[in-house]
PDB file of C-alpha atoms in Angstrom:
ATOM      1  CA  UNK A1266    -116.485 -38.664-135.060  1.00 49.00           C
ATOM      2  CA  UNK A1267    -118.228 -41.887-133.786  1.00 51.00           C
ATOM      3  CA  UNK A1268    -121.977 -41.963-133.862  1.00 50.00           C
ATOM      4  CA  UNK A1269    -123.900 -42.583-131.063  1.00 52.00           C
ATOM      5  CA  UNK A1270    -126.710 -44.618-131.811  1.00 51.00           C
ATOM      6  CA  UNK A1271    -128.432 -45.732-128.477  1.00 50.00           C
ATOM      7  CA  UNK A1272    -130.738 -42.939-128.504  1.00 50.00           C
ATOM      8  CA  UNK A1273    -132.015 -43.967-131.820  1.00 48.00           C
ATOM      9  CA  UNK A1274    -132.713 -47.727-130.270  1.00 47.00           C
ATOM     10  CA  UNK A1275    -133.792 -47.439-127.050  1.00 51.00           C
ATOM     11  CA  UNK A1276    -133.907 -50.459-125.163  1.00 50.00           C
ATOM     12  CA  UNK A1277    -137.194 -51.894-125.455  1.00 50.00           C
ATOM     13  CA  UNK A1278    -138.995 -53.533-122.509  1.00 54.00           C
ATOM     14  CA  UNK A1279    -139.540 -57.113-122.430  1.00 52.00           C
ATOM     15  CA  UNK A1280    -142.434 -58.417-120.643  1.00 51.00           C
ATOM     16  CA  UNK A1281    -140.597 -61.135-119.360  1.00 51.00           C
ATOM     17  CA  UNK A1282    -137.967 -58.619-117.730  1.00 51.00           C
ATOM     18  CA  UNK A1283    -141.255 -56.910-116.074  1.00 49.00           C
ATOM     19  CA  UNK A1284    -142.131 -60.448-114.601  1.00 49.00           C
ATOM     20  CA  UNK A1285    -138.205 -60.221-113.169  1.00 48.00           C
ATOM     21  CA  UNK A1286    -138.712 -56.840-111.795  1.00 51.00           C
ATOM     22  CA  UNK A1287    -138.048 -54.763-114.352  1.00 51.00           C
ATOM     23  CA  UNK A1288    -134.016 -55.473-114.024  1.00 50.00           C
ATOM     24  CA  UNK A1289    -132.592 -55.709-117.880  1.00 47.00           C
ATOM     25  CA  UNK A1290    -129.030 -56.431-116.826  1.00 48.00           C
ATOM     26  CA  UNK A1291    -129.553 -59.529-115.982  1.00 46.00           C
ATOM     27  CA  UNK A1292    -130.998 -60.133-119.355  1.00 47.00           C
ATOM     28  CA  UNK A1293    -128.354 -60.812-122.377  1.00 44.00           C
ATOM     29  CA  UNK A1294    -130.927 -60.407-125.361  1.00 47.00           C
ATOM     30  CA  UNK A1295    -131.391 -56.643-125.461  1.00 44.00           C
ATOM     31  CA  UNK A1296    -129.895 -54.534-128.311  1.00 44.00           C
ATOM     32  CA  UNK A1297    -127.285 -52.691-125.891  1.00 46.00           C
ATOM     33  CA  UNK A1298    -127.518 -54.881-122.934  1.00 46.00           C
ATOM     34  CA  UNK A1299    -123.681 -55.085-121.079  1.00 45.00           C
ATOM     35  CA  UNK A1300    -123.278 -59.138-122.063  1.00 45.00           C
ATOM     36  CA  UNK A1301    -124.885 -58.509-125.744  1.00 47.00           C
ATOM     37  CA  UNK A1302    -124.571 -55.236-128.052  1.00 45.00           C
ATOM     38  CA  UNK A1303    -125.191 -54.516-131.440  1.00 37.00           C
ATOM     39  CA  UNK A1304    -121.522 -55.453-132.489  1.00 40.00           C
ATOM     40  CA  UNK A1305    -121.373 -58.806-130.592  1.00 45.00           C
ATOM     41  CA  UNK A1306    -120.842 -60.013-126.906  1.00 50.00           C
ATOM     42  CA  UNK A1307    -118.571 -57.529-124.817  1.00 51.00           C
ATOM     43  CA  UNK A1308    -118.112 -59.654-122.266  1.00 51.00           C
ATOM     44  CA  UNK A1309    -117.278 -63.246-122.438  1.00 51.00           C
ATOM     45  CA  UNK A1310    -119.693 -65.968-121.279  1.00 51.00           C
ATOM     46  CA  UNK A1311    -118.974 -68.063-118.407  1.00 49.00           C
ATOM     47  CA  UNK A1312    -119.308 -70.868-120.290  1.00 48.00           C
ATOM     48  CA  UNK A1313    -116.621 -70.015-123.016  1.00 49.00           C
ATOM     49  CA  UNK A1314    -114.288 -69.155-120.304  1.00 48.00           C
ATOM     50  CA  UNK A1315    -114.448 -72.474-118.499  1.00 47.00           C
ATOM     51  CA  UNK A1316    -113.977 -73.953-121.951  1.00 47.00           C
ATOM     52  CA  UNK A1317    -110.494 -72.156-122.857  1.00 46.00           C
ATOM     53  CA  UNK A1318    -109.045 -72.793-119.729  1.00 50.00           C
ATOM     54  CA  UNK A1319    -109.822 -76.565-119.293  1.00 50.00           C
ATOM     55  CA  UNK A1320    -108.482 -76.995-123.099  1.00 49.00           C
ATOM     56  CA  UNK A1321    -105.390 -75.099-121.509  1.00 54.00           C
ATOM     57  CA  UNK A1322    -104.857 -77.089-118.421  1.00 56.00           C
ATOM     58  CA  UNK A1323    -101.761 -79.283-119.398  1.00 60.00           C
ATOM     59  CA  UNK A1324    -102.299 -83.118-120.159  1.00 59.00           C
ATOM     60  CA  UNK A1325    -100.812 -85.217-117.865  1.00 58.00           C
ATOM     61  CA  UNK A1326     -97.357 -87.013-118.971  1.00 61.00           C
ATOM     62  CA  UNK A1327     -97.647 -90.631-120.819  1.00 58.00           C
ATOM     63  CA  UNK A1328     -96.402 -93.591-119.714  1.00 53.00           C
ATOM     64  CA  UNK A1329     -92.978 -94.731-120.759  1.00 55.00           C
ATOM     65  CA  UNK A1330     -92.432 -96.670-123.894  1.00 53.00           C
ATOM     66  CA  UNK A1331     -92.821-100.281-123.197  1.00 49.00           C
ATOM     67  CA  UNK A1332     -94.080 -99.385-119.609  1.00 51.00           C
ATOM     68  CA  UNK A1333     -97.776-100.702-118.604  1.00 54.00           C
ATOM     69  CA  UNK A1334     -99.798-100.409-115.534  1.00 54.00           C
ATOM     70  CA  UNK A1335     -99.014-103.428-113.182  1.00 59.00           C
ATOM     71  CA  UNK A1336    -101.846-105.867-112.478  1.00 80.00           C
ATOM     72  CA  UNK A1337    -102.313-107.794-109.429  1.00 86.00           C
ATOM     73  CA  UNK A1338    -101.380-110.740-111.239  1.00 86.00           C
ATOM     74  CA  UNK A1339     -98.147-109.146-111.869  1.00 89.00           C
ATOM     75  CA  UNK A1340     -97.657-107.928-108.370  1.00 91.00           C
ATOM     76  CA  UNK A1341     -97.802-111.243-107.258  1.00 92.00           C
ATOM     77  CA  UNK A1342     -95.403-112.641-109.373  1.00 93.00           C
ATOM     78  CA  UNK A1343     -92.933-110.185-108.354  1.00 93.00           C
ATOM     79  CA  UNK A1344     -93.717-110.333-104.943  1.00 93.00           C
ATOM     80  CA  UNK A1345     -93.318-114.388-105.063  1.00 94.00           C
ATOM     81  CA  UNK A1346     -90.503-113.818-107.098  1.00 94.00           C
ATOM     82  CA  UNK A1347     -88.518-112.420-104.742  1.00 93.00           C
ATOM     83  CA  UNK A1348     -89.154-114.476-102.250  1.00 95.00           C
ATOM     84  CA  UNK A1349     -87.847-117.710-103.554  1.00 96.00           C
ATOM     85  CA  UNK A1350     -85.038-115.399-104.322  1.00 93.00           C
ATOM     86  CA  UNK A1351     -84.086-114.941-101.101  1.00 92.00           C
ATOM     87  CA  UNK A1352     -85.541-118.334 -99.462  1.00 94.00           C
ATOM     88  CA  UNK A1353     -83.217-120.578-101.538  1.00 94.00           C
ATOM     89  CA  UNK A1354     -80.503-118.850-101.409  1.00 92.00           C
ATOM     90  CA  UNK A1355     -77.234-120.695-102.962  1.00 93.00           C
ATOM     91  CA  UNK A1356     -76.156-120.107 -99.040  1.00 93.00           C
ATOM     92  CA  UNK A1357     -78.743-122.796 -97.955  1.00 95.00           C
ATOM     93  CA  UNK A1358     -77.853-125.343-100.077  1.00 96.00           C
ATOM     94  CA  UNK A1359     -75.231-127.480 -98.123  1.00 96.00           C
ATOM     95  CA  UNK A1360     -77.495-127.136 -94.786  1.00 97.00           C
ATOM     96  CA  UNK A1361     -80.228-128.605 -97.333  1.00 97.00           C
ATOM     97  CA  UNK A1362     -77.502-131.230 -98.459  1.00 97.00           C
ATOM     98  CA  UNK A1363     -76.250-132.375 -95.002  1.00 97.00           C
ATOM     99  CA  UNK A1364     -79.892-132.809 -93.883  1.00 96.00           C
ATOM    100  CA  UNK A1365     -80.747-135.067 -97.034  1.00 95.00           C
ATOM    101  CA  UNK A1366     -77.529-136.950 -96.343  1.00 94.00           C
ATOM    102  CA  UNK A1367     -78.701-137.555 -92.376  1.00 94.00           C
ATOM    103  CA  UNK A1368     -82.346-138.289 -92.637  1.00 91.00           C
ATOM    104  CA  UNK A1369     -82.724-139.838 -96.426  1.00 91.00           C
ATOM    105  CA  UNK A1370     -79.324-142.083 -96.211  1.00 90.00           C
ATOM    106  CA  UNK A1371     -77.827-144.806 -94.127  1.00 88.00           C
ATOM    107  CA  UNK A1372     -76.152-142.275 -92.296  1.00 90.00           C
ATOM    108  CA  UNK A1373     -79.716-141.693 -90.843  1.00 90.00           C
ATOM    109  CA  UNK A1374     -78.494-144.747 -88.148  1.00 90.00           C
ATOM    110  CA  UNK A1375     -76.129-141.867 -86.290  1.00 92.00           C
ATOM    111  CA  UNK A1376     -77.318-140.776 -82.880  1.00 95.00           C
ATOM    112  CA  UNK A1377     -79.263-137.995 -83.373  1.00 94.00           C
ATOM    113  CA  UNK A1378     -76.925-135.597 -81.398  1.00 95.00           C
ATOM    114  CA  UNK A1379     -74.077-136.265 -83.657  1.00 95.00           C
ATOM    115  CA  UNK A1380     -76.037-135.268 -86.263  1.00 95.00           C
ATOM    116  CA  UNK A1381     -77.244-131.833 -84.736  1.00 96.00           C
ATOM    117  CA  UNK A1382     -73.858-131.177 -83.876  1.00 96.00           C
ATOM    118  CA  UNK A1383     -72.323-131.357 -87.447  1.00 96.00           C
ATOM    119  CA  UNK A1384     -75.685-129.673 -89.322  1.00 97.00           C
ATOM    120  CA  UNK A1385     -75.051-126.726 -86.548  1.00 97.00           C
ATOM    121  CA  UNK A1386     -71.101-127.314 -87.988  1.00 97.00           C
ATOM    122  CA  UNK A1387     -72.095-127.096 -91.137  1.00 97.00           C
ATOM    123  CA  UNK A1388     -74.341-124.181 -91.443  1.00 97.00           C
ATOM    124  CA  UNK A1389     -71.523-122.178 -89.784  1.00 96.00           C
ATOM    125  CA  UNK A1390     -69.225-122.729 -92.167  1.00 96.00           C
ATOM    126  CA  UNK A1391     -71.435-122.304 -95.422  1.00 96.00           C
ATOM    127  CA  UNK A1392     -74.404-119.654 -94.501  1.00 93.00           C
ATOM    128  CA  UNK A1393     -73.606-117.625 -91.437  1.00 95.00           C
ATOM    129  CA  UNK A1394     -69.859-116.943 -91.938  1.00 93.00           C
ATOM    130  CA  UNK A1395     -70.575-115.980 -95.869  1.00 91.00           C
ATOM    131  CA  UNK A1396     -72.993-113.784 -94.776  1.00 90.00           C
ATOM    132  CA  UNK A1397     -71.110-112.290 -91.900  1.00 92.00           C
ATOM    133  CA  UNK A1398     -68.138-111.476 -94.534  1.00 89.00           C
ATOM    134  CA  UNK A1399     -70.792-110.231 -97.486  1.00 85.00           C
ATOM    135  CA  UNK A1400     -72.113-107.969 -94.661  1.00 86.00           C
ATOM    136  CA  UNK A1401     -68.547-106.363 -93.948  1.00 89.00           C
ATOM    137  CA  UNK A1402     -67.879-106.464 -97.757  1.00 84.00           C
ATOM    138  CA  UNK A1403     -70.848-103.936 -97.753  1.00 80.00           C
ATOM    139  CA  UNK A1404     -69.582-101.814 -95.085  1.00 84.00           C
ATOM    140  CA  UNK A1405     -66.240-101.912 -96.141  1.00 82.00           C
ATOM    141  CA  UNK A1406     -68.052-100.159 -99.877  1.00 79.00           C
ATOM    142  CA  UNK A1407     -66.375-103.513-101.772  1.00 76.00           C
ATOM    143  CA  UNK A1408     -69.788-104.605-103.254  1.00 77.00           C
ATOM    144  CA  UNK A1409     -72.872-102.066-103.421  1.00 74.00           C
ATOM    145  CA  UNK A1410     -75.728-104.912-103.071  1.00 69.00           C
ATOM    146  CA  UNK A1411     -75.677-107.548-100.934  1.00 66.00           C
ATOM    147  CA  UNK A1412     -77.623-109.539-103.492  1.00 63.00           C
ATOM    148  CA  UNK A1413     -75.188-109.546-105.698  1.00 65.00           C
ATOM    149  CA  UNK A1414     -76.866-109.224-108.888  1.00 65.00           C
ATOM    150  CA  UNK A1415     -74.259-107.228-110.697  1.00 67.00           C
ATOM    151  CA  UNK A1416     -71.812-109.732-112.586  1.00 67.00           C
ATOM    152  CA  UNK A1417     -68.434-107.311-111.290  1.00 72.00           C
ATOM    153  CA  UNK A1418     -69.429-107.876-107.571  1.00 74.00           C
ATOM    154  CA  UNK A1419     -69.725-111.769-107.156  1.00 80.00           C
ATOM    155  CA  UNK A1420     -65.870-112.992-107.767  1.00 84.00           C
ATOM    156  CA  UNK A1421     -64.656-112.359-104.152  1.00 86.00           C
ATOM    157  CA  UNK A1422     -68.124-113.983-103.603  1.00 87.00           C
ATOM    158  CA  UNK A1423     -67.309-116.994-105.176  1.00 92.00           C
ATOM    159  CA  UNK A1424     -64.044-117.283-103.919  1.00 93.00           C
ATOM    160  CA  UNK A1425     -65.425-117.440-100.220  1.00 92.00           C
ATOM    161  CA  UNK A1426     -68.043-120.030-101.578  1.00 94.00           C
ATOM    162  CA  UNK A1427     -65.500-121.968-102.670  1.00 95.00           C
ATOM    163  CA  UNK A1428     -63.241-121.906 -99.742  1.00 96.00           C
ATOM    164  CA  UNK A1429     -66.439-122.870 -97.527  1.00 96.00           C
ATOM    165  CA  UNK A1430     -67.522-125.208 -99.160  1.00 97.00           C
ATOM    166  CA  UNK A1431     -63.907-126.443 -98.965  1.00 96.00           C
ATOM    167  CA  UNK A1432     -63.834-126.859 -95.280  1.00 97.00           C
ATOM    168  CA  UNK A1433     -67.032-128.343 -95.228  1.00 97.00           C
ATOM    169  CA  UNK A1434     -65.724-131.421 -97.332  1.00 97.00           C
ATOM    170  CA  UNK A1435     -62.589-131.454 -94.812  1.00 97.00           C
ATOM    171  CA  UNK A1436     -64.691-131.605 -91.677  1.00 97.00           C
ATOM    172  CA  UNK A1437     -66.603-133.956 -93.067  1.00 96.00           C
ATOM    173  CA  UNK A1438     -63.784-136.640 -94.023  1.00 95.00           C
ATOM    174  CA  UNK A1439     -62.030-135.822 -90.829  1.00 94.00           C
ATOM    175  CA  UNK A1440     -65.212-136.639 -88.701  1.00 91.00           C
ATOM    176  CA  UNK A1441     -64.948-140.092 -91.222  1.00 92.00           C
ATOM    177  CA  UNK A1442     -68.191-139.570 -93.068  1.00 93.00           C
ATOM    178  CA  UNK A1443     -68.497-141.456 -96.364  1.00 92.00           C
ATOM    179  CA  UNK A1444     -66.369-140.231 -99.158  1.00 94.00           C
ATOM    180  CA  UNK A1445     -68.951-139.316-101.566  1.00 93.00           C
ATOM    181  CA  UNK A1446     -70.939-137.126 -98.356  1.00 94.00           C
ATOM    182  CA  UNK A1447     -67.446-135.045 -98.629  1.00 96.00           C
ATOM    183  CA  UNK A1448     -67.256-135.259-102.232  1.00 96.00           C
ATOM    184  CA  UNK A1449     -70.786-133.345-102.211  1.00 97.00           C
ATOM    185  CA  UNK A1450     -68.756-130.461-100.889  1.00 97.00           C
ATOM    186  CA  UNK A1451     -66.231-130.816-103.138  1.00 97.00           C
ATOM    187  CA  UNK A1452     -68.666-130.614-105.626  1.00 97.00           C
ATOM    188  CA  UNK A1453     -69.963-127.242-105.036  1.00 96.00           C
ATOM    189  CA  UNK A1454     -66.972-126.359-104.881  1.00 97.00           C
ATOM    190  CA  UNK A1455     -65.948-126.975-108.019  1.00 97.00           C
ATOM    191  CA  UNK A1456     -69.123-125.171-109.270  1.00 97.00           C
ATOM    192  CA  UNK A1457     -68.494-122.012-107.476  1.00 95.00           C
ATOM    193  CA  UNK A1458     -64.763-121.612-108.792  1.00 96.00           C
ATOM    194  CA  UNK A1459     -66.476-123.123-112.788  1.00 96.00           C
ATOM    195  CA  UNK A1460     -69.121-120.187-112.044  1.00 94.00           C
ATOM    196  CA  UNK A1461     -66.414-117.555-111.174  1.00 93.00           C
ATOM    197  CA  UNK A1462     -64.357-118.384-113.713  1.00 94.00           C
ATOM    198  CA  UNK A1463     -66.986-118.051-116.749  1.00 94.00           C
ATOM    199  CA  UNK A1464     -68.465-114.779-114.513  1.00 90.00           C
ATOM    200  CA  UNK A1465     -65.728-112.847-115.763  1.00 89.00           C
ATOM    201  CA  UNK A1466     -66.805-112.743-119.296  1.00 89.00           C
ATOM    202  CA  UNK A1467     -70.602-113.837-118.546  1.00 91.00           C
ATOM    203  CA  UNK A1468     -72.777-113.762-115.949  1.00 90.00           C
ATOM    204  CA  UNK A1469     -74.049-117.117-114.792  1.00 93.00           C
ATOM    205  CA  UNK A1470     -76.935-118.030-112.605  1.00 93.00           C
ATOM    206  CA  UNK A1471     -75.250-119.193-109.166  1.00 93.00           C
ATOM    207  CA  UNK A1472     -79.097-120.166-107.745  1.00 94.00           C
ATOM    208  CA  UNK A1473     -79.473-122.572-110.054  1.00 96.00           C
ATOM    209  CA  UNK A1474     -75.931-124.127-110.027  1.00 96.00           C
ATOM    210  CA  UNK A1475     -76.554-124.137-106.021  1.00 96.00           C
ATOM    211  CA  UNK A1476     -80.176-125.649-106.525  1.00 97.00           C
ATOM    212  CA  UNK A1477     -78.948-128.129-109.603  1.00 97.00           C
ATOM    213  CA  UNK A1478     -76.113-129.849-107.325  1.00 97.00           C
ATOM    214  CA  UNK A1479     -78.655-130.511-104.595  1.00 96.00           C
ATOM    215  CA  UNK A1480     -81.266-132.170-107.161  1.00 97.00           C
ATOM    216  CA  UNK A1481     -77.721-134.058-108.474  1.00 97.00           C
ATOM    217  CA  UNK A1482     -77.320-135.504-104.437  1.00 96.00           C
ATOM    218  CA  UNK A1483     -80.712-136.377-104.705  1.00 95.00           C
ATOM    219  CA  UNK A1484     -80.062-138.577-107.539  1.00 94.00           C
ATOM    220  CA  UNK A1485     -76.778-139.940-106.545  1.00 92.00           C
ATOM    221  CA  UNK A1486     -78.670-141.465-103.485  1.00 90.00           C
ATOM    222  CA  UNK A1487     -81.313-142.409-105.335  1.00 86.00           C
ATOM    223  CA  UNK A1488     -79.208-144.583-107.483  1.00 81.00           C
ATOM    224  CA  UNK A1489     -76.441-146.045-105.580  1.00 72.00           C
ATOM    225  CA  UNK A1490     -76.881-145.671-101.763  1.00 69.00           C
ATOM    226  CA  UNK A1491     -79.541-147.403 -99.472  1.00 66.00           C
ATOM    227  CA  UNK A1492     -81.920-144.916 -98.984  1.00 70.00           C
ATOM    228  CA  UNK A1493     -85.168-143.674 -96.708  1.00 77.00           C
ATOM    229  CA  UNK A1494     -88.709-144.343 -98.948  1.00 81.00           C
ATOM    230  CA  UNK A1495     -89.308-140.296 -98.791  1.00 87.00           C
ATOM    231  CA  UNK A1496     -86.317-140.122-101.132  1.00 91.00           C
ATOM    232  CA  UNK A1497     -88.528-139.963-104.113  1.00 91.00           C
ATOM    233  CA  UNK A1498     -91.069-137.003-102.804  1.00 93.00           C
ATOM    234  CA  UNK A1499     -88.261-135.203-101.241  1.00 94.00           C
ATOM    235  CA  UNK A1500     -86.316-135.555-105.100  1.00 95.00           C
ATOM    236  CA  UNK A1501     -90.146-134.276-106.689  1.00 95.00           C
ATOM    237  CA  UNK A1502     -90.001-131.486-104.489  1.00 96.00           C
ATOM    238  CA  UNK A1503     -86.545-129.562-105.165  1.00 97.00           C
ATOM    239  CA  UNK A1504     -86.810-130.073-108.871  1.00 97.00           C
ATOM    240  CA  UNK A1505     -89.873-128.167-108.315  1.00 97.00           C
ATOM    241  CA  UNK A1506     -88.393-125.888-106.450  1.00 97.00           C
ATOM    242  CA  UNK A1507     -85.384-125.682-108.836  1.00 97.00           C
ATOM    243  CA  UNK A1508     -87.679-125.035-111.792  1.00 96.00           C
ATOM    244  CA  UNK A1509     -89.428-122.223-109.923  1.00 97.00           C
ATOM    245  CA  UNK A1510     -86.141-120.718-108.472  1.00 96.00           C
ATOM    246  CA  UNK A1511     -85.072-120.753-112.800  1.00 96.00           C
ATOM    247  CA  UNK A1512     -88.151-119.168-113.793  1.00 96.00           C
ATOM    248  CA  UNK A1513     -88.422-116.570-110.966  1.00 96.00           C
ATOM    249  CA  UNK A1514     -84.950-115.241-111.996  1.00 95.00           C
ATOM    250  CA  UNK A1515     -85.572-115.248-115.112  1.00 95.00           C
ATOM    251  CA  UNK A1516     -88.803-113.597-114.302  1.00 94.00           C
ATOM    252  CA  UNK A1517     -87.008-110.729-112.439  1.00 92.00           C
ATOM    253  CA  UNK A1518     -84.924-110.048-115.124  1.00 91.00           C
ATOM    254  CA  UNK A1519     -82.079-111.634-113.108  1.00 90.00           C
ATOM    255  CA  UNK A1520     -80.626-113.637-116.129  1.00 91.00           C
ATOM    256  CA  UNK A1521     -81.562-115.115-119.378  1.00 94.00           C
ATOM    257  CA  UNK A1522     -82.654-118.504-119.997  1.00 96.00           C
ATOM    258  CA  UNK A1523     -79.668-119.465-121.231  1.00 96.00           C
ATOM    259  CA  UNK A1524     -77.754-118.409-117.966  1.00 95.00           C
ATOM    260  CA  UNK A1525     -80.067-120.196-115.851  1.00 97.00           C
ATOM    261  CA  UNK A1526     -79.454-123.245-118.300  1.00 97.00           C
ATOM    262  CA  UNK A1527     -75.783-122.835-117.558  1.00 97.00           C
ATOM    263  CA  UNK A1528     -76.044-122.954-113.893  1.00 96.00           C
ATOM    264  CA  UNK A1529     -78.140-126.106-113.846  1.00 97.00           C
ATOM    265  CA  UNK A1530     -76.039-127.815-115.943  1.00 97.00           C
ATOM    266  CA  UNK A1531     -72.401-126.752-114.117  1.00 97.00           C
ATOM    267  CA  UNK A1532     -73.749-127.157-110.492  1.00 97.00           C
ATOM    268  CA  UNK A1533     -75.361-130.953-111.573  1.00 97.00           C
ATOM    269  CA  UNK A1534     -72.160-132.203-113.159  1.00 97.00           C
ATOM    270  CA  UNK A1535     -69.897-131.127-110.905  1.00 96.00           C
ATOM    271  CA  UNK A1536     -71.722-132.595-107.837  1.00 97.00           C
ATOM    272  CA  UNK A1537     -72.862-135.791-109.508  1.00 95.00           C
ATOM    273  CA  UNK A1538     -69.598-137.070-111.143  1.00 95.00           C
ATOM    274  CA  UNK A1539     -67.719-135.948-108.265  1.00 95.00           C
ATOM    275  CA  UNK A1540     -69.826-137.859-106.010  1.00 92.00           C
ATOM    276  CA  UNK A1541     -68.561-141.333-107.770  1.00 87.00           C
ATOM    277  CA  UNK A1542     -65.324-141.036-106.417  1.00 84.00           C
ATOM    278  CA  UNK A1543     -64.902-143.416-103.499  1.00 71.00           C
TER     279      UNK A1543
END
């Protein structure tokens, strides 16, 4: 049988529990007060409580191997990344070209109208209709993005480069522009059937190639055609702009170094050595 031994230790007063009014629950010093007894605390404190369950509260999940926090710096990049991306465009390359072959050659002598006429011509044929047949490829479910970053989606791509730029060369020797202004045409054309060719085993940077043929115009008129004085600046400027364009795929994760490489050195070639047929 259990011993009770309370009435053998009586609670004794304390004078500071007088001072409280005389209430000795509230105190957790007596010999058989409810928070301490003779055997140890029957109750647990507050405090140890709050400390069990914050050490059970789950941690929140790590980051990802290899995965930081992104910095505005980083943002930025991105952000400007992308938007060369899109702004230079291998699409907007032969409006680019016909307007350096207009306004930086001798062909800058043509009425002004004529030369509206076939940039308007010209853009038709190489940036609205490709973009009005990648659209429908999209619909249709043939390619999934319309940026055409995987290396499976850009051969029927190419092919329509290839025929555009194609006609472009054909209206422009039938309108009897200089031979080497078509043979810029035929140029990128060449590139974009080089670049599908060596897409079906690699995957080649067609911004560059695009970019790289314009900087190889650039140079062809530099060398051999009577030119405008803002050659030189306007030449500065788009290897500038091809150098970003290189680095902000490559930056994006786009393709290697050693695609973009590849794309600079197909698209200049085959637009500056075509270009010295006459």
């Amino acid at each position: 049988m259990p011993i009770d031994t309370s009435s053998y230790y009586p609670e004794v007063p304390d004078p500071r529990d007088e001072r409280e009014g005389g209430n000795t629950e509230k105190r957790s010093d007596s010999l058989n007060g409810m928070r301490e007894s003779l055997f140890g605390p029957t109750i647990k404190p507050v405090e140890e409580v709050v400390i069990i369950e914050e050490i059970n509260q789950p941690l929140p999940p790590p980051l990802p191997t290899g995965e930081e926090p992104v910095n505005g710096f980083e943002r930025f990049i991105d952000t400007f990344s992308h938007v060369i991306s899109w702004v230079l465009i291998p699409l907007v390359m032969p409006v680019a070209g016909i307007l350096f072959i207009f306004r930086l050659s001798i062909l800058d002598v043509l009425p002004a109208n004529l030369q509206t006429a076939v940039t308007f011509v010209i853009a038709g044929i190489n940036l609205f209709a490709p973009l009005l047949l990648i659209f429908l490829l999209k619909v249709m479910g043939v390619i999934e993005d319309p940026g055409l970053n995987g290396r499976k989606e850009r051969t029927i791509p190419y092919i329509i480069t290839a025929l555009c730029y194609g006609a472009s060369a054909w209206f422009m020797a039938s309108r009897g522009a200089p031979v080497w202004a078509a043979m810029f045409f035929c140029g990128g054309a060449l590139a974009s059937l080089i670049n599908m060719a060596i897409n079906f085993k690699w995957k080649i940077s067609a911004h560059a190639a695009a970019i790289a043929g314009l900087v190889a115009l650039l140079i062809r008129l530099q060398r051999d055609i009577a030119v405008e004085p803002a050659l030189f600046v306007w030449l500065l400027i788009t290897v500038g702009a091809a150098g970003l364009l290189g680095s902000a795929r490559i930056w994006l994760g786009r393709h290697t170094v050693w695609q973009v490489l590849a794309g600079y050195l197909v698209g200049f070639c085959s637009v500056f050595f075509l270009m010295y047929i006459r």
